[in-house]
Coordinates of N, CA and C in Angstrom, one line a residue:
M16 N 0.7 -1.1 0.0 CA 0.0 0.1 0.1 C 1.0 1.2 0.1
I17 N 0.6 2.2 -0.9 CA 1.2 3.5 -0.9 C 0.3 4.6 -0.4
R18 N 1.0 5.5 0.5 CA 0.1 6.5 1.0 C 0.8 7.9 0.7
L19 N 0.2 8.9 -0.1 CA 0.9 10.1 0.0 C 0.0 11.1 0.9
E20 N 0.6 11.9 1.4 CA 0.0 13.0 2.3 C 0.4 14.3 1.9
F21 N -0.7 15.5 1.7 CA -0.5 16.5 1.3 C -1.0 17.5 2.4
A22 N -0.1 18.3 2.9 CA -0.4 19.4 4.0 C -1.1 20.6 3.3
L23 N -2.2 20.8 3.6 CA -2.9 22.1 2.8 C -3.0 23.3 3.5
R24 N -2.9 24.5 3.0 CA -3.3 25.9 3.5 C -4.1 26.5 2.3
R25 N -5.1 27.1 3.0 CA -6.2 27.9 2.1 C -5.6 29.1 1.6
K26 N -6.1 29.4 0.6 CA -5.7 30.7 -0.2 C -5.9 32.0 0.7
P27 N -5.1 32.9 0.4 CA -5.3 34.4 1.4 C -6.5 34.7 1.1
G28 N -7.1 35.3 2.1 CA -8.6 35.8 2.0 C -9.6 34.9 2.1
M29 N -9.1 33.6 2.2 CA -10.2 32.6 2.3 C -10.4 32.0 3.8
S30 N -11.6 32.2 4.3 CA -11.6 31.8 5.7 C -11.5 30.3 5.8
R31 N -11.2 29.7 7.2 CA -11.1 28.3 7.2 C -12.4 27.6 7.1
A32 N -13.5 28.2 7.3 CA -14.9 27.6 7.0 C -15.1 27.6 5.6
E33 N -14.7 28.8 4.8 CA -15.0 28.6 3.3 C -14.1 27.4 2.8
F34 N -12.8 27.2 3.2 CA -11.9 26.3 2.7 C -12.4 24.9 3.0
Q35 N -12.8 24.8 4.2 CA -13.3 23.3 4.4 C -14.6 23.2 3.7
Q36 N -15.5 24.0 3.5 CA -16.9 23.7 2.8 C -16.3 23.4 1.3
Y37 N -15.5 24.3 0.7 CA -15.1 23.9 -0.7 C -14.3 22.5 -0.7
W38 N -13.3 22.2 0.1 CA -12.7 21.0 0.1 C -13.7 19.9 0.2
R39 N -14.5 20.0 1.2 CA -15.5 18.8 1.4 C -16.6 18.8 0.2
E40 N -17.3 19.9 -0.3 CA -18.3 19.8 -1.0 C -17.9 19.8 -2.5
V41 N -16.7 20.3 -2.9 CA -16.4 20.4 -4.3 C -15.3 19.7 -4.6
H42 N -14.1 19.7 -3.9 CA -12.9 19.0 -4.3 C -12.9 17.5 -3.9
G43 N -13.7 17.3 -2.7 CA -13.9 15.7 -2.4 C -14.5 14.9 -3.4
P44 N -15.8 15.5 -3.8 CA -16.6 14.8 -4.8 C -15.8 14.6 -6.3
L45 N -15.1 15.7 -6.6 CA -14.1 15.6 -7.6 C -13.1 14.4 -7.7
V46 N -12.5 14.4 -6.7 CA -11.6 13.2 -6.4 C -12.3 11.8 -6.5
A47 N -13.5 11.9 -5.8 CA -14.3 10.5 -5.9 C -14.7 10.3 -7.3
R48 N -15.1 11.4 -8.1 CA -15.6 10.9 -9.5 C -14.4 10.4 -10.4
H49 N -13.1 10.6 -10.0 CA -12.0 10.3 -10.8 C -11.1 9.4 -10.0
A50 N -11.4 8.8 -9.1 CA -10.8 7.9 -8.2 C -10.5 6.6 -9.1
T51 N -11.4 6.0 -9.8 CA -11.4 4.9 -10.7 C -10.1 5.1 -11.7
T52 N -10.2 6.3 -12.3 CA -9.3 6.6 -13.4 C -7.8 6.9 -13.0
L53 N -7.8 7.3 -11.7 CA -6.4 7.7 -11.1 C -5.9 6.4 -10.2
N54 N -6.7 5.3 -10.2 CA -6.5 4.1 -9.4 C -6.4 4.5 -7.9
I55 N -7.0 5.4 -7.5 CA -7.0 5.8 -6.1 C -7.8 4.8 -5.3
H56 N -7.1 4.2 -4.2 CA -7.7 3.1 -3.6 C -8.5 3.8 -2.4
R57 N -7.9 4.8 -1.8 CA -8.7 5.6 -0.6 C -8.3 6.9 -0.7
Y58 N -9.1 7.9 -0.4 CA -9.0 9.2 -0.2 C -9.7 9.7 1.0
V59 N -8.6 10.3 1.9 CA -9.1 10.8 3.4 C -8.9 12.3 3.5
Q60 N -9.7 12.9 4.0 CA -9.7 14.4 4.2 C -9.6 14.7 5.7
L61 N -8.6 15.1 6.4 CA -8.4 15.4 7.8 C -8.5 16.9 7.9
H62 N -9.5 17.7 8.4 CA -9.8 19.0 8.7 C -9.3 19.2 10.0
T63 N -8.6 20.5 9.9 CA -8.1 21.2 11.2 C -9.3 21.9 12.0
L64 N -8.9 21.4 13.3 CA -10.1 22.0 14.2 C -9.6 23.5 14.8
D65 N -10.7 24.3 14.9 CA -10.2 25.5 15.8 C -10.2 25.2 17.3
D66 N -9.2 25.0 17.9 CA -9.2 24.5 19.2 C -8.1 25.5 19.9
P67 N -8.3 26.1 21.0 CA -7.4 26.8 21.7 C -6.1 26.1 22.1
I68 N -6.1 25.0 22.2 CA -5.0 24.1 22.6 C -4.0 24.3 21.6
N69 N -4.4 24.6 20.4 CA -3.5 24.7 19.1 C -2.5 26.0 19.4
D70 N -3.2 27.0 19.8 CA -2.5 28.3 20.0 C -1.7 28.0 21.3
A71 N -2.0 27.6 22.3 CA -1.2 27.3 23.4 C -0.1 26.5 23.2
L72 N 0.0 25.6 22.4 CA 1.1 24.6 21.8 C 2.1 25.4 21.1
A73 N 1.5 26.2 20.2 CA 2.6 27.2 19.5 C 3.2 28.1 20.4
E74 N 2.5 28.7 21.3 CA 2.9 29.7 22.1 C 4.2 29.0 23.1
A75 N 3.8 27.8 23.6 CA 4.8 27.2 24.4 C 6.1 26.7 23.5
R76 N 6.0 26.8 22.2 CA 7.1 26.4 21.5 C 7.8 27.7 21.1
G77 N 7.2 28.8 21.4 CA 7.9 30.1 21.0 C 7.5 30.4 19.6
G78 N 6.3 30.0 19.1 CA 5.7 30.5 17.9 C 5.9 29.6 16.8
M79 N 5.2 29.4 15.9 CA 5.3 28.5 14.8 C 4.8 29.1 13.5
E80 N 5.1 28.7 12.3 CA 4.6 29.3 11.1 C 3.0 28.9 11.0
A81 N 2.4 29.5 10.0 CA 1.0 29.3 10.1 C 0.7 27.9 9.9
P82 N -0.4 27.7 10.7 CA -0.8 26.2 10.8 C -1.5 25.8 9.5
Y83 N -1.4 24.5 9.2 CA -2.1 23.7 8.0 C -3.8 23.8 8.2
D84 N -4.4 23.7 7.1 CA -5.9 23.7 7.3 C -6.5 22.5 7.1
G85 N -5.6 21.5 6.7 CA -6.0 20.3 6.5 C -5.0 19.3 5.9
V86 N -5.1 17.9 5.9 CA -4.2 17.2 5.3 C -5.0 16.2 4.7
A87 N -4.7 16.0 3.3 CA -5.3 14.9 2.4 C -4.3 13.9 2.3
E88 N -5.0 12.6 2.4 CA -4.4 11.2 2.3 C -5.0 10.8 1.0
L89 N -3.9 10.3 0.3 CA -4.5 9.4 -1.1 C -3.5 8.0 -1.0
W90 N -4.3 7.0 -1.1 CA -3.6 5.7 -1.0 C -4.0 5.0 -2.4
W91 N -2.9 4.2 -2.7 CA -2.9 3.2 -3.9 C -2.3 1.9 -3.4
T92 N -2.8 0.9 -4.0 CA -2.5 -0.3 -3.6 C -1.1 -0.9 -3.9
D93 N -0.4 -0.5 -5.0 CA 1.0 -0.8 -5.3 C 1.7 0.3 -6.0
P94 N 2.9 0.3 -6.2 CA 3.6 1.2 -7.2 C 3.0 1.4 -8.6
D95 N 2.5 0.3 -9.1 CA 1.9 0.1 -10.4 C 0.8 0.9 -10.7
A96 N -0.1 1.1 -9.6 CA -1.3 1.8 -9.5 C -1.1 3.3 -9.7
L97 N 0.2 3.7 -9.4 CA 0.7 5.3 -9.5 C 0.8 5.6 -10.9
R98 N 1.1 4.5 -11.9 CA 1.5 4.7 -13.2 C 0.3 5.1 -14.2

């Protein structure tokens, strides 16, 4: 099994809610429609939560770069499926 992960950030000017709605309602279905053609075995969206603990953790570490808004996982059964 091969898994690729993509850390995602929204476009400047786009709210997290807008990003998540687009990703869930537009991009997710687009991937689903083309999964067979692309030999994708599994597609997972991991959405970032607005949780005060994230800010506290960043502050404890002396600050961090802008957080990611989500992680996409794409799975293929084997290397040949990627070709």
